[in-house]
Amino acid sequence: MGIEETRKWVSLMVISDLGKGKSDELLTTSLIRAKFGELLAEKAGLGSRKDEAFLMGMFSLIDVLLQRPLGEILNQLPLAQDLMDALLTGAGQMGDIFQLILAYEKGDWEKMTSITQKLKMNVTAVPDCYLKALAWTNKLRKGMK
């Protein structure tokens, strides 16, 4: 297992532990967002940052899990500044990936199309990435039980 895979595994364990006593949906949504972000980053030509996109998705609900302000939590994590900015304000390319995740979750097809154009992505790749993220999450969740 490489260093990035190890980081992802540790992040999964931390989020799982933080999610104890919380709704399973929070953990499931975090996992879907993590894998979805990773797959979208690859499709957007950001494959070298796919592991960071995974972490971004994984930590996107950490404020809800910990019931503390997101900015306060992010300042304590070893995340790149642009990942923090993406989560807090939606800024930058990673912010575009995060905003694409949120638009797809909400069914905001107009915003989703606009963001895919900005990222120079094929809009038809988005549902496929989401379905792959769902399948990966379901498989992972079954293995965690």
mmCIF file of N, CA and C in Angstrom:
data_model
loop_
_atom_site.group_PDB
_atom_site.id
_atom_site.type_symbol
_atom_site.label_atom_id
_atom_site.label_comp_id
_atom_site.label_asym_id
_atom_site.label_seq_id
_atom_site.Cartn_x
_atom_site.Cartn_y
_atom_site.Cartn_z
ATOM 1 N N MET A 1 0.850 -1.175 0.000
ATOM 2 C CA MET A 1 0.000 0.000 0.000
ATOM 3 C C MET A 1 0.895 1.238 0.000
ATOM 4 N N GLY A 2 0.630 2.156 -0.919
ATOM 5 C CA GLY A 2 1.415 3.376 -1.008
ATOM 6 C C GLY A 2 1.026 4.375 0.064
ATOM 7 N N ILE A 3 1.786 5.469 0.126
ATOM 8 C CA ILE A 3 1.558 6.480 1.155
ATOM 9 C C ILE A 3 0.168 7.112 1.025
ATOM 10 N N GLU A 4 -0.253 7.389 -0.206
ATOM 11 C CA GLU A 4 -1.563 8.017 -0.388
ATOM 12 C C GLU A 4 -2.686 7.058 -0.030
ATOM 13 N N GLU A 5 -2.534 5.802 -0.395
ATOM 14 C CA GLU A 5 -3.551 4.811 -0.024
ATOM 15 C C GLU A 5 -3.620 4.658 1.492
ATOM 16 N N THR A 6 -2.476 4.719 2.139
ATOM 17 C CA THR A 6 -2.437 4.627 3.598
ATOM 18 C C THR A 6 -3.159 5.822 4.214
ATOM 19 N N ARG A 7 -2.921 7.014 3.681
ATOM 20 C CA ARG A 7 -3.596 8.216 4.177
ATOM 21 C C ARG A 7 -5.101 8.102 4.030
ATOM 22 N N LYS A 8 -5.539 7.562 2.882
ATOM 23 C CA LYS A 8 -6.972 7.394 2.669
ATOM 24 C C LYS A 8 -7.549 6.391 3.670
ATOM 25 N N TRP A 9 -6.839 5.298 3.897
ATOM 26 C CA TRP A 9 -7.297 4.278 4.832
ATOM 27 C C TRP A 9 -7.404 4.861 6.239
ATOM 28 N N VAL A 10 -6.389 5.600 6.661
ATOM 29 C CA VAL A 10 -6.406 6.213 7.989
ATOM 30 C C VAL A 10 -7.567 7.215 8.083
ATOM 31 N N SER A 11 -7.777 7.985 7.038
ATOM 32 C CA SER A 11 -8.890 8.940 7.029
ATOM 33 C C SER A 11 -10.219 8.222 7.176
ATOM 34 N N LEU A 12 -10.370 7.100 6.488
ATOM 35 C CA LEU A 12 -11.600 6.314 6.601
ATOM 36 C C LEU A 12 -11.823 5.852 8.034
ATOM 37 N N MET A 13 -10.757 5.398 8.660
ATOM 38 C CA MET A 13 -10.878 4.906 10.031
ATOM 39 C C MET A 13 -11.223 6.044 10.995
ATOM 40 N N VAL A 14 -10.596 7.196 10.795
ATOM 41 C CA VAL A 14 -10.867 8.351 11.658
ATOM 42 C C VAL A 14 -12.321 8.796 11.497
ATOM 43 N N ILE A 15 -12.778 8.927 10.271
ATOM 44 C CA ILE A 15 -14.153 9.356 10.025
ATOM 45 C C ILE A 15 -15.134 8.326 10.585
ATOM 46 N N SER A 16 -14.823 7.046 10.416
ATOM 47 C CA SER A 16 -15.687 5.996 10.969
ATOM 48 C C SER A 16 -15.781 6.112 12.476
ATOM 49 N N ASP A 17 -14.641 6.357 13.112
ATOM 50 C CA ASP A 17 -14.616 6.488 14.568
ATOM 51 C C ASP A 17 -15.387 7.730 15.019
ATOM 52 N N LEU A 18 -15.191 8.833 14.304
ATOM 53 C CA LEU A 18 -15.901 10.066 14.648
ATOM 54 C C LEU A 18 -17.401 9.910 14.452
ATOM 55 N N GLY A 19 -17.769 9.059 13.501
ATOM 56 C CA GLY A 19 -19.173 8.879 13.175
ATOM 57 C C GLY A 19 -19.927 7.953 14.104
ATOM 58 N N LYS A 20 -19.218 7.322 15.048
ATOM 59 C CA LYS A 20 -19.902 6.425 15.989
ATOM 60 C C LYS A 20 -20.933 7.212 16.789
ATOM 61 N N GLY A 21 -22.124 6.665 16.832
ATOM 62 C CA GLY A 21 -23.196 7.333 17.551
ATOM 63 C C GLY A 21 -23.923 8.372 16.705
ATOM 64 N N LYS A 22 -23.425 8.612 15.492
ATOM 65 C CA LYS A 22 -24.069 9.554 14.578
ATOM 66 C C LYS A 22 -24.819 8.749 13.519
ATOM 67 N N SER A 23 -25.572 9.412 12.720
ATOM 68 C CA SER A 23 -26.320 8.778 11.641
ATOM 69 C C SER A 23 -25.361 8.082 10.659
ATOM 70 N N ASP A 24 -25.712 6.869 10.275
ATOM 71 C CA ASP A 24 -24.931 6.154 9.264
ATOM 72 C C ASP A 24 -24.894 6.928 7.953
ATOM 73 N N GLU A 25 -25.913 7.739 7.725
ATOM 74 C CA GLU A 25 -25.984 8.509 6.485
ATOM 75 C C GLU A 25 -24.837 9.520 6.381
ATOM 76 N N LEU A 26 -24.408 10.075 7.496
ATOM 77 C CA LEU A 26 -23.288 11.023 7.460
ATOM 78 C C LEU A 26 -22.017 10.340 6.973
ATOM 79 N N LEU A 27 -21.727 9.169 7.516
ATOM 80 C CA LEU A 27 -20.549 8.429 7.095
ATOM 81 C C LEU A 27 -20.691 7.996 5.646
ATOM 82 N N THR A 28 -21.857 7.497 5.283
ATOM 83 C CA THR A 28 -22.074 7.056 3.906
ATOM 84 C C THR A 28 -21.908 8.212 2.933
ATOM 85 N N THR A 29 -22.481 9.363 3.250
ATOM 86 C CA THR A 29 -22.353 10.529 2.372
ATOM 87 C C THR A 29 -20.895 10.976 2.268
ATOM 88 N N SER A 30 -20.160 10.950 3.371
ATOM 89 C CA SER A 30 -18.736 11.311 3.339
ATOM 90 C C SER A 30 -17.958 10.370 2.429
ATOM 91 N N LEU A 31 -18.251 9.087 2.524
ATOM 92 C CA LEU A 31 -17.564 8.098 1.687
ATOM 93 C C LEU A 31 -17.901 8.286 0.210
ATOM 94 N N ILE A 32 -19.176 8.513 -0.075
ATOM 95 C CA ILE A 32 -19.576 8.745 -1.470
ATOM 96 C C ILE A 32 -18.887 9.985 -2.008
ATOM 97 N N ARG A 33 -18.903 11.061 -1.234
ATOM 98 C CA ARG A 33 -18.263 12.306 -1.681
ATOM 99 C C ARG A 33 -16.769 12.107 -1.911
ATOM 100 N N ALA A 34 -16.133 11.332 -1.050
ATOM 101 C CA ALA A 34 -14.694 11.094 -1.186
ATOM 102 C C ALA A 34 -14.385 10.391 -2.502
ATOM 103 N N LYS A 35 -15.055 9.287 -2.751
ATOM 104 C CA LYS A 35 -14.790 8.531 -3.980
ATOM 105 C C LYS A 35 -15.251 9.299 -5.204
ATOM 106 N N PHE A 36 -16.384 9.964 -5.107
ATOM 107 C CA PHE A 36 -16.912 10.778 -6.206
ATOM 108 C C PHE A 36 -15.912 11.877 -6.564
ATOM 109 N N GLY A 37 -15.389 12.561 -5.553
ATOM 110 C CA GLY A 37 -14.395 13.609 -5.801
ATOM 111 C C GLY A 37 -13.143 13.067 -6.465
ATOM 112 N N GLU A 38 -12.683 11.919 -6.004
ATOM 113 C CA GLU A 38 -11.499 11.290 -6.598
ATOM 114 C C GLU A 38 -11.728 10.987 -8.082
ATOM 115 N N LEU A 39 -12.871 10.402 -8.398
ATOM 116 C CA LEU A 39 -13.187 10.049 -9.784
ATOM 117 C C LEU A 39 -13.380 11.292 -10.653
ATOM 118 N N LEU A 40 -14.033 12.313 -10.103
ATOM 119 C CA LEU A 40 -14.226 13.557 -10.854
ATOM 120 C C LEU A 40 -12.898 14.252 -11.127
ATOM 121 N N ALA A 41 -11.997 14.235 -10.151
ATOM 122 C CA ALA A 41 -10.680 14.859 -10.340
ATOM 123 C C ALA A 41 -9.963 14.215 -11.524
ATOM 124 N N GLU A 42 -10.040 12.907 -11.616
ATOM 125 C CA GLU A 42 -9.411 12.212 -12.747
ATOM 126 C C GLU A 42 -10.030 12.651 -14.067
ATOM 127 N N LYS A 43 -11.349 12.734 -14.109
ATOM 128 C CA LYS A 43 -12.054 13.127 -15.341
ATOM 129 C C LYS A 43 -11.778 14.582 -15.711
ATOM 130 N N ALA A 44 -11.467 15.400 -14.713
ATOM 131 C CA ALA A 44 -11.215 16.827 -14.950
ATOM 132 C C ALA A 44 -9.739 17.107 -15.251
ATOM 133 N N GLY A 45 -8.942 16.054 -15.421
ATOM 134 C CA GLY A 45 -7.522 16.248 -15.710
ATOM 135 C C GLY A 45 -6.699 16.575 -14.479
ATOM 136 N N LEU A 46 -7.238 16.287 -13.316
ATOM 137 C CA LEU A 46 -6.541 16.549 -12.061
ATOM 138 C C LEU A 46 -6.162 15.229 -11.382
ATOM 139 N N GLY A 47 -5.837 14.236 -12.186
ATOM 140 C CA GLY A 47 -5.512 12.910 -11.660
ATOM 141 C C GLY A 47 -4.395 12.917 -10.639
ATOM 142 N N SER A 48 -3.459 13.833 -10.777
ATOM 143 C CA SER A 48 -2.357 13.903 -9.811
ATOM 144 C C SER A 48 -2.845 14.375 -8.435
ATOM 145 N N ARG A 49 -4.065 14.895 -8.386
ATOM 146 C CA ARG A 49 -4.626 15.395 -7.120
ATOM 147 C C ARG A 49 -5.835 14.588 -6.666
ATOM 148 N N LYS A 50 -6.013 13.409 -7.267
ATOM 149 C CA LYS A 50 -7.193 12.616 -6.949
ATOM 150 C C LYS A 50 -7.241 12.206 -5.476
ATOM 151 N N ASP A 51 -6.080 11.949 -4.877
ATOM 152 C CA ASP A 51 -6.059 11.581 -3.462
ATOM 153 C C ASP A 51 -6.471 12.759 -2.583
ATOM 154 N N GLU A 52 -6.094 13.950 -2.989
ATOM 155 C CA GLU A 52 -6.510 15.139 -2.243
ATOM 156 C C GLU A 52 -8.013 15.373 -2.394
ATOM 157 N N ALA A 53 -8.526 15.095 -3.599
ATOM 158 C CA ALA A 53 -9.967 15.228 -3.821
ATOM 159 C C ALA A 53 -10.725 14.219 -2.957
ATOM 160 N N PHE A 54 -10.145 13.038 -2.788
ATOM 161 C CA PHE A 54 -10.734 12.034 -1.908
ATOM 162 C C PHE A 54 -10.814 12.574 -0.480
ATOM 163 N N LEU A 55 -9.707 13.109 0.010
ATOM 164 C CA LEU A 55 -9.681 13.660 1.373
ATOM 165 C C LEU A 55 -10.664 14.814 1.524
ATOM 166 N N MET A 56 -10.762 15.637 0.503
ATOM 167 C CA MET A 56 -11.688 16.766 0.545
ATOM 168 C C MET A 56 -13.115 16.262 0.743
ATOM 169 N N GLY A 57 -13.501 15.263 -0.033
ATOM 170 C CA GLY A 57 -14.836 14.694 0.127
ATOM 171 C C GLY A 57 -15.024 14.034 1.477
ATOM 172 N N MET A 58 -13.987 13.342 1.932
ATOM 173 C CA MET A 58 -14.054 12.640 3.210
ATOM 174 C C MET A 58 -14.288 13.616 4.365
ATOM 175 N N PHE A 59 -13.638 14.766 4.315
ATOM 176 C CA PHE A 59 -13.746 15.737 5.402
ATOM 177 C C PHE A 59 -14.857 16.767 5.201
ATOM 178 N N SER A 60 -15.647 16.621 4.153
ATOM 179 C CA SER A 60 -16.654 17.637 3.839
ATOM 180 C C SER A 60 -17.786 17.724 4.864
ATOM 181 N N LEU A 61 -17.975 16.695 5.660
ATOM 182 C CA LEU A 61 -19.023 16.717 6.684
ATOM 183 C C LEU A 61 -18.472 16.610 8.099
ATOM 184 N N ILE A 62 -17.182 16.825 8.239
ATOM 185 C CA ILE A 62 -16.556 16.653 9.553
ATOM 186 C C ILE A 62 -17.104 17.638 10.581
ATOM 187 N N ASP A 63 -17.544 18.798 10.114
ATOM 188 C CA ASP A 63 -18.130 19.771 11.038
ATOM 189 C C ASP A 63 -19.433 19.251 11.637
ATOM 190 N N VAL A 64 -20.204 18.539 10.852
ATOM 191 C CA VAL A 64 -21.453 17.957 11.329
ATOM 192 C C VAL A 64 -21.147 16.829 12.318
ATOM 193 N N LEU A 65 -20.160 16.006 11.990
ATOM 194 C CA LEU A 65 -19.781 14.903 12.872
ATOM 195 C C LEU A 65 -19.276 15.393 14.221
ATOM 196 N N LEU A 66 -18.464 16.447 14.198
ATOM 197 C CA LEU A 66 -17.857 16.955 15.429
ATOM 198 C C LEU A 66 -18.674 18.065 16.092
ATOM 199 N N GLN A 67 -19.671 18.571 15.378
ATOM 200 C CA GLN A 67 -20.510 19.670 15.861
ATOM 201 C C GLN A 67 -19.674 20.876 16.279
ATOM 202 N N ARG A 68 -18.754 21.223 15.381
ATOM 203 C CA ARG A 68 -17.892 22.400 15.559
ATOM 204 C C ARG A 68 -17.784 23.110 14.220
ATOM 205 N N PRO A 69 -17.408 24.375 14.200
ATOM 206 C CA PRO A 69 -17.267 25.099 12.935
ATOM 207 C C PRO A 69 -16.195 24.464 12.034
ATOM 208 N N LEU A 70 -16.513 24.368 10.752
ATOM 209 C CA LEU A 70 -15.619 23.726 9.791
ATOM 210 C C LEU A 70 -14.247 24.392 9.751
ATOM 211 N N GLY A 71 -14.205 25.719 9.728
ATOM 212 C CA GLY A 71 -12.926 26.426 9.674
ATOM 213 C C GLY A 71 -12.028 26.090 10.848
ATOM 214 N N GLU A 72 -12.614 25.979 12.013
ATOM 215 C CA GLU A 72 -11.863 25.642 13.222
ATOM 216 C C GLU A 72 -11.252 24.239 13.105
ATOM 217 N N ILE A 73 -12.017 23.299 12.588
ATOM 218 C CA ILE A 73 -11.543 21.921 12.434
ATOM 219 C C ILE A 73 -10.462 21.836 11.368
ATOM 220 N N LEU A 74 -10.702 22.486 10.227
ATOM 221 C CA LEU A 74 -9.751 22.407 9.114
ATOM 222 C C LEU A 74 -8.390 22.985 9.486
ATOM 223 N N ASN A 75 -8.391 24.004 10.318
ATOM 224 C CA ASN A 75 -7.118 24.597 10.740
ATOM 225 C C ASN A 75 -6.265 23.628 11.547
ATOM 226 N N GLN A 76 -6.870 22.580 12.070
ATOM 227 C CA GLN A 76 -6.139 21.595 12.861
ATOM 228 C C GLN A 76 -5.717 20.383 12.037
ATOM 229 N N LEU A 77 -6.102 20.354 10.760
ATOM 230 C CA LEU A 77 -5.781 19.214 9.900
ATOM 231 C C LEU A 77 -4.655 19.576 8.935
ATOM 232 N N PRO A 78 -3.836 18.587 8.575
ATOM 233 C CA PRO A 78 -2.742 18.851 7.631
ATOM 234 C C PRO A 78 -3.219 18.808 6.178
ATOM 235 N N LEU A 79 -4.117 19.740 5.828
ATOM 236 C CA LEU A 79 -4.630 19.821 4.465
ATOM 237 C C LEU A 79 -4.012 21.004 3.746
ATOM 238 N N ALA A 80 -3.848 20.852 2.435
ATOM 239 C CA ALA A 80 -3.356 21.954 1.614
ATOM 240 C C ALA A 80 -4.346 23.121 1.706
ATOM 241 N N GLN A 81 -3.826 24.329 1.619
ATOM 242 C CA GLN A 81 -4.669 25.528 1.739
ATOM 243 C C GLN A 81 -5.791 25.538 0.709
ATOM 244 N N ASP A 82 -5.503 25.099 -0.521
ATOM 245 C CA ASP A 82 -6.558 25.140 -1.536
ATOM 246 C C ASP A 82 -7.675 24.136 -1.235
ATOM 247 N N LEU A 83 -7.370 23.061 -0.502
ATOM 248 C CA LEU A 83 -8.427 22.134 -0.092
ATOM 249 C C LEU A 83 -9.303 22.772 0.984
ATOM 250 N N MET A 84 -8.663 23.478 1.889
ATOM 251 C CA MET A 84 -9.437 24.190 2.911
ATOM 252 C C MET A 84 -10.315 25.255 2.260
ATOM 253 N N ASP A 85 -9.732 26.005 1.317
ATOM 254 C CA ASP A 85 -10.499 27.031 0.612
ATOM 255 C C ASP A 85 -11.668 26.407 -0.159
ATOM 256 N N ALA A 86 -11.411 25.251 -0.769
ATOM 257 C CA ALA A 86 -12.458 24.564 -1.527
ATOM 258 C C ALA A 86 -13.638 24.220 -0.627
ATOM 259 N N LEU A 87 -13.339 23.685 0.547
ATOM 260 C CA LEU A 87 -14.402 23.296 1.480
ATOM 261 C C LEU A 87 -15.110 24.495 2.107
ATOM 262 N N LEU A 88 -14.356 25.546 2.358
ATOM 263 C CA LEU A 88 -14.931 26.715 3.045
ATOM 264 C C LEU A 88 -15.643 27.678 2.090
ATOM 265 N N THR A 89 -15.080 27.862 0.900
ATOM 266 C CA THR A 89 -15.632 28.882 -0.001
ATOM 267 C C THR A 89 -15.930 28.388 -1.411
ATOM 268 N N GLY A 90 -15.498 27.162 -1.739
ATOM 269 C CA GLY A 90 -15.697 26.652 -3.097
ATOM 270 C C GLY A 90 -14.726 27.243 -4.102
ATOM 271 N N ALA A 91 -13.618 27.817 -3.620
ATOM 272 C CA ALA A 91 -12.654 28.482 -4.498
ATOM 273 C C ALA A 91 -11.717 27.490 -5.186
ATOM 274 N N GLY A 92 -11.245 27.874 -6.364
ATOM 275 C CA GLY A 92 -10.226 27.116 -7.087
ATOM 276 C C GLY A 92 -10.762 25.875 -7.789
ATOM 277 N N GLN A 93 -9.847 25.154 -8.435
ATOM 278 C CA GLN A 93 -10.234 23.943 -9.156
ATOM 279 C C GLN A 93 -10.787 22.880 -8.221
ATOM 280 N N MET A 94 -10.183 22.739 -7.062
ATOM 281 C CA MET A 94 -10.697 21.764 -6.116
ATOM 282 C C MET A 94 -12.062 22.205 -5.603
ATOM 283 N N GLY A 95 -12.255 23.494 -5.477
ATOM 284 C CA GLY A 95 -13.567 24.021 -5.106
ATOM 285 C C GLY A 95 -14.597 23.721 -6.184
ATOM 286 N N ASP A 96 -14.169 23.787 -7.447
ATOM 287 C CA ASP A 96 -15.072 23.433 -8.545
ATOM 288 C C ASP A 96 -15.491 21.965 -8.437
ATOM 289 N N ILE A 97 -14.541 21.100 -8.111
ATOM 290 C CA ILE A 97 -14.861 19.678 -7.928
ATOM 291 C C ILE A 97 -15.870 19.528 -6.787
ATOM 292 N N PHE A 98 -15.615 20.213 -5.675
ATOM 293 C CA PHE A 98 -16.525 20.122 -4.531
ATOM 294 C C PHE A 98 -17.903 20.678 -4.878
ATOM 295 N N GLN A 99 -17.943 21.806 -5.566
ATOM 296 C CA GLN A 99 -19.224 22.394 -5.964
ATOM 297 C C GLN A 99 -19.971 21.487 -6.942
ATOM 298 N N LEU A 100 -19.226 20.760 -7.772
ATOM 299 C CA LEU A 100 -19.835 19.799 -8.690
ATOM 300 C C LEU A 100 -20.482 18.652 -7.913
ATOM 301 N N ILE A 101 -19.794 18.178 -6.894
ATOM 302 C CA ILE A 101 -20.356 17.131 -6.024
ATOM 303 C C ILE A 101 -21.674 17.612 -5.414
ATOM 304 N N LEU A 102 -21.658 18.809 -4.851
ATOM 305 C CA LEU A 102 -22.851 19.356 -4.200
ATOM 306 C C LEU A 102 -23.988 19.586 -5.198
ATOM 307 N N ALA A 103 -23.659 20.090 -6.381
ATOM 308 C CA ALA A 103 -24.683 20.332 -7.403
ATOM 309 C C ALA A 103 -25.327 19.017 -7.836
ATOM 310 N N TYR A 104 -24.518 17.981 -7.989
ATOM 311 C CA TYR A 104 -25.069 16.690 -8.383
ATOM 312 C C TYR A 104 -25.959 16.122 -7.278
ATOM 313 N N GLU A 105 -25.520 16.234 -6.032
ATOM 314 C CA GLU A 105 -26.331 15.758 -4.910
ATOM 315 C C GLU A 105 -27.695 16.454 -4.858
ATOM 316 N N LYS A 106 -27.708 17.739 -5.172
ATOM 317 C CA LYS A 106 -28.938 18.529 -5.093
ATOM 318 C C LYS A 106 -29.789 18.421 -6.360
ATOM 319 N N GLY A 107 -29.220 17.822 -7.413
ATOM 320 C CA GLY A 107 -29.943 17.763 -8.679
ATOM 321 C C GLY A 107 -29.994 19.099 -9.387
ATOM 322 N N ASP A 108 -28.991 19.933 -9.141
ATOM 323 C CA ASP A 108 -28.911 21.246 -9.784
ATOM 324 C C ASP A 108 -28.162 21.063 -11.108
ATOM 325 N N TRP A 109 -28.914 20.609 -12.128
ATOM 326 C CA TRP A 109 -28.294 20.218 -13.402
ATOM 327 C C TRP A 109 -27.697 21.403 -14.130
ATOM 328 N N GLU A 110 -28.299 22.574 -13.985
ATOM 329 C CA GLU A 110 -27.758 23.766 -14.652
ATOM 330 C C GLU A 110 -26.368 24.104 -14.085
ATOM 331 N N LYS A 111 -26.260 24.121 -12.765
ATOM 332 C CA LYS A 111 -24.971 24.405 -12.130
ATOM 333 C C LYS A 111 -23.961 23.309 -12.456
ATOM 334 N N MET A 112 -24.410 22.056 -12.439
ATOM 335 C CA MET A 112 -23.530 20.938 -12.747
ATOM 336 C C MET A 112 -22.953 21.088 -14.163
ATOM 337 N N THR A 113 -23.800 21.427 -15.108
ATOM 338 C CA THR A 113 -23.359 21.604 -16.492
ATOM 339 C C THR A 113 -22.366 22.748 -16.600
ATOM 340 N N SER A 114 -22.654 23.840 -15.920
ATOM 341 C CA SER A 114 -21.762 24.999 -15.929
ATOM 342 C C SER A 114 -20.374 24.649 -15.370
ATOM 343 N N ILE A 115 -20.355 23.904 -14.280
ATOM 344 C CA ILE A 115 -19.072 23.541 -13.658
ATOM 345 C C ILE A 115 -18.304 22.556 -14.537
ATOM 346 N N THR A 116 -19.005 21.607 -15.141
ATOM 347 C CA THR A 116 -18.294 20.654 -16.005
ATOM 348 C C THR A 116 -17.676 21.382 -17.198
ATOM 349 N N GLN A 117 -18.365 22.379 -17.713
ATOM 350 C CA GLN A 117 -17.802 23.174 -18.813
ATOM 351 C C GLN A 117 -16.557 23.923 -18.344
ATOM 352 N N LYS A 118 -16.642 24.488 -17.162
ATOM 353 C CA LYS A 118 -15.500 25.222 -16.595
ATOM 354 C C LYS A 118 -14.292 24.302 -16.413
ATOM 355 N N LEU A 119 -14.557 23.053 -15.994
ATOM 356 C CA LEU A 119 -13.483 22.076 -15.783
ATOM 357 C C LEU A 119 -13.070 21.353 -17.073
ATOM 358 N N LYS A 120 -13.775 21.700 -18.181
ATOM 359 C CA LYS A 120 -13.517 21.060 -19.474
ATOM 360 C C LYS A 120 -13.723 19.542 -19.394
ATOM 361 N N MET A 121 -14.805 19.192 -18.719
ATOM 362 C CA MET A 121 -15.216 17.796 -18.547
ATOM 363 C C MET A 121 -16.442 17.513 -19.387
ATOM 364 N N ASN A 122 -16.594 16.249 -19.744
ATOM 365 C CA ASN A 122 -17.803 15.805 -20.406
ATOM 366 C C ASN A 122 -18.870 15.605 -19.332
ATOM 367 N N VAL A 123 -19.983 16.294 -19.452
ATOM 368 C CA VAL A 123 -21.040 16.244 -18.442
ATOM 369 C C VAL A 123 -21.576 14.822 -18.260
ATOM 370 N N THR A 124 -21.520 14.008 -19.295
ATOM 371 C CA THR A 124 -22.042 12.641 -19.189
ATOM 372 C C THR A 124 -21.165 11.749 -18.313
ATOM 373 N N ALA A 125 -19.964 12.191 -17.992
ATOM 374 C CA ALA A 125 -19.077 11.402 -17.127
ATOM 375 C C ALA A 125 -19.511 11.481 -15.663
ATOM 376 N N VAL A 126 -20.237 12.523 -15.308
ATOM 377 C CA VAL A 126 -20.587 12.759 -13.906
ATOM 378 C C VAL A 126 -21.476 11.651 -13.329
ATOM 379 N N PRO A 127 -22.588 11.301 -13.981
ATOM 380 C CA PRO A 127 -23.414 10.220 -13.413
ATOM 381 C C PRO A 127 -22.655 8.890 -13.306
ATOM 382 N N ASP A 128 -21.809 8.601 -14.266
ATOM 383 C CA ASP A 128 -21.022 7.370 -14.223
ATOM 384 C C ASP A 128 -20.086 7.376 -13.013
ATOM 385 N N CYS A 129 -19.444 8.513 -12.761
ATOM 386 C CA CYS A 129 -18.569 8.635 -11.587
ATOM 387 C C CYS A 129 -19.364 8.456 -10.301
ATOM 388 N N TYR A 130 -20.573 9.015 -10.266
ATOM 389 C CA TYR A 130 -21.402 8.896 -9.072
ATOM 390 C C TYR A 130 -21.801 7.443 -8.827
ATOM 391 N N LEU A 131 -22.202 6.751 -9.875
ATOM 392 C CA LEU A 131 -22.589 5.348 -9.725
ATOM 393 C C LEU A 131 -21.412 4.491 -9.261
ATOM 394 N N LYS A 132 -20.227 4.782 -9.780
ATOM 395 C CA LYS A 132 -19.027 4.060 -9.332
ATOM 396 C C LYS A 132 -18.731 4.366 -7.860
ATOM 397 N N ALA A 133 -18.933 5.606 -7.455
ATOM 398 C CA ALA A 133 -18.718 5.986 -6.046
ATOM 399 C C ALA A 133 -19.723 5.271 -5.147
ATOM 400 N N LEU A 134 -20.966 5.165 -5.601
ATOM 401 C CA LEU A 134 -21.982 4.444 -4.825
ATOM 402 C C LEU A 134 -21.615 2.971 -4.673
ATOM 403 N N ALA A 135 -21.209 2.351 -5.774
ATOM 404 C CA ALA A 135 -20.849 0.930 -5.738
ATOM 405 C C ALA A 135 -19.658 0.700 -4.811
ATOM 406 N N TRP A 136 -18.660 1.571 -4.906
ATOM 407 C CA TRP A 136 -17.473 1.456 -4.056
ATOM 408 C C TRP A 136 -17.858 1.603 -2.580
ATOM 409 N N THR A 137 -18.703 2.578 -2.289
ATOM 410 C CA THR A 137 -19.126 2.831 -0.911
ATOM 411 C C THR A 137 -19.925 1.654 -0.362
ATOM 412 N N ASN A 138 -20.842 1.127 -1.162
ATOM 413 C CA ASN A 138 -21.640 -0.022 -0.704
ATOM 414 C C ASN A 138 -20.751 -1.218 -0.408
ATOM 415 N N LYS A 139 -19.783 -1.461 -1.249
ATOM 416 C CA LYS A 139 -18.853 -2.573 -1.043
ATOM 417 C C LYS A 139 -18.039 -2.347 0.232
ATOM 418 N N LEU A 140 -17.558 -1.140 0.414
ATOM 419 C CA LEU A 140 -16.766 -0.799 1.596
ATOM 420 C C LEU A 140 -17.600 -0.927 2.868
ATOM 421 N N ARG A 141 -18.813 -0.412 2.843
ATOM 422 C CA ARG A 141 -19.683 -0.457 4.017
ATOM 423 C C ARG A 141 -20.009 -1.906 4.404
ATOM 424 N N LYS A 142 -20.225 -2.756 3.407
ATOM 425 C CA LYS A 142 -20.475 -4.178 3.710
ATOM 426 C C LYS A 142 -19.273 -4.807 4.384
ATOM 427 N N GLY A 143 -18.073 -4.402 3.947
ATOM 428 C CA GLY A 143 -16.841 -4.931 4.538
ATOM 429 C C GLY A 143 -16.582 -4.408 5.946
ATOM 430 N N MET A 144 -17.192 -3.259 6.297
ATOM 431 C CA MET A 144 -16.987 -2.663 7.619
ATOM 432 C C MET A 144 -17.937 -3.253 8.664
ATOM 433 N N LYS A 145 -18.950 -3.966 8.210
ATOM 434 C CA LYS A 145 -19.958 -4.507 9.148
ATOM 435 C C LYS A 145 -19.550 -5.857 9.670
#
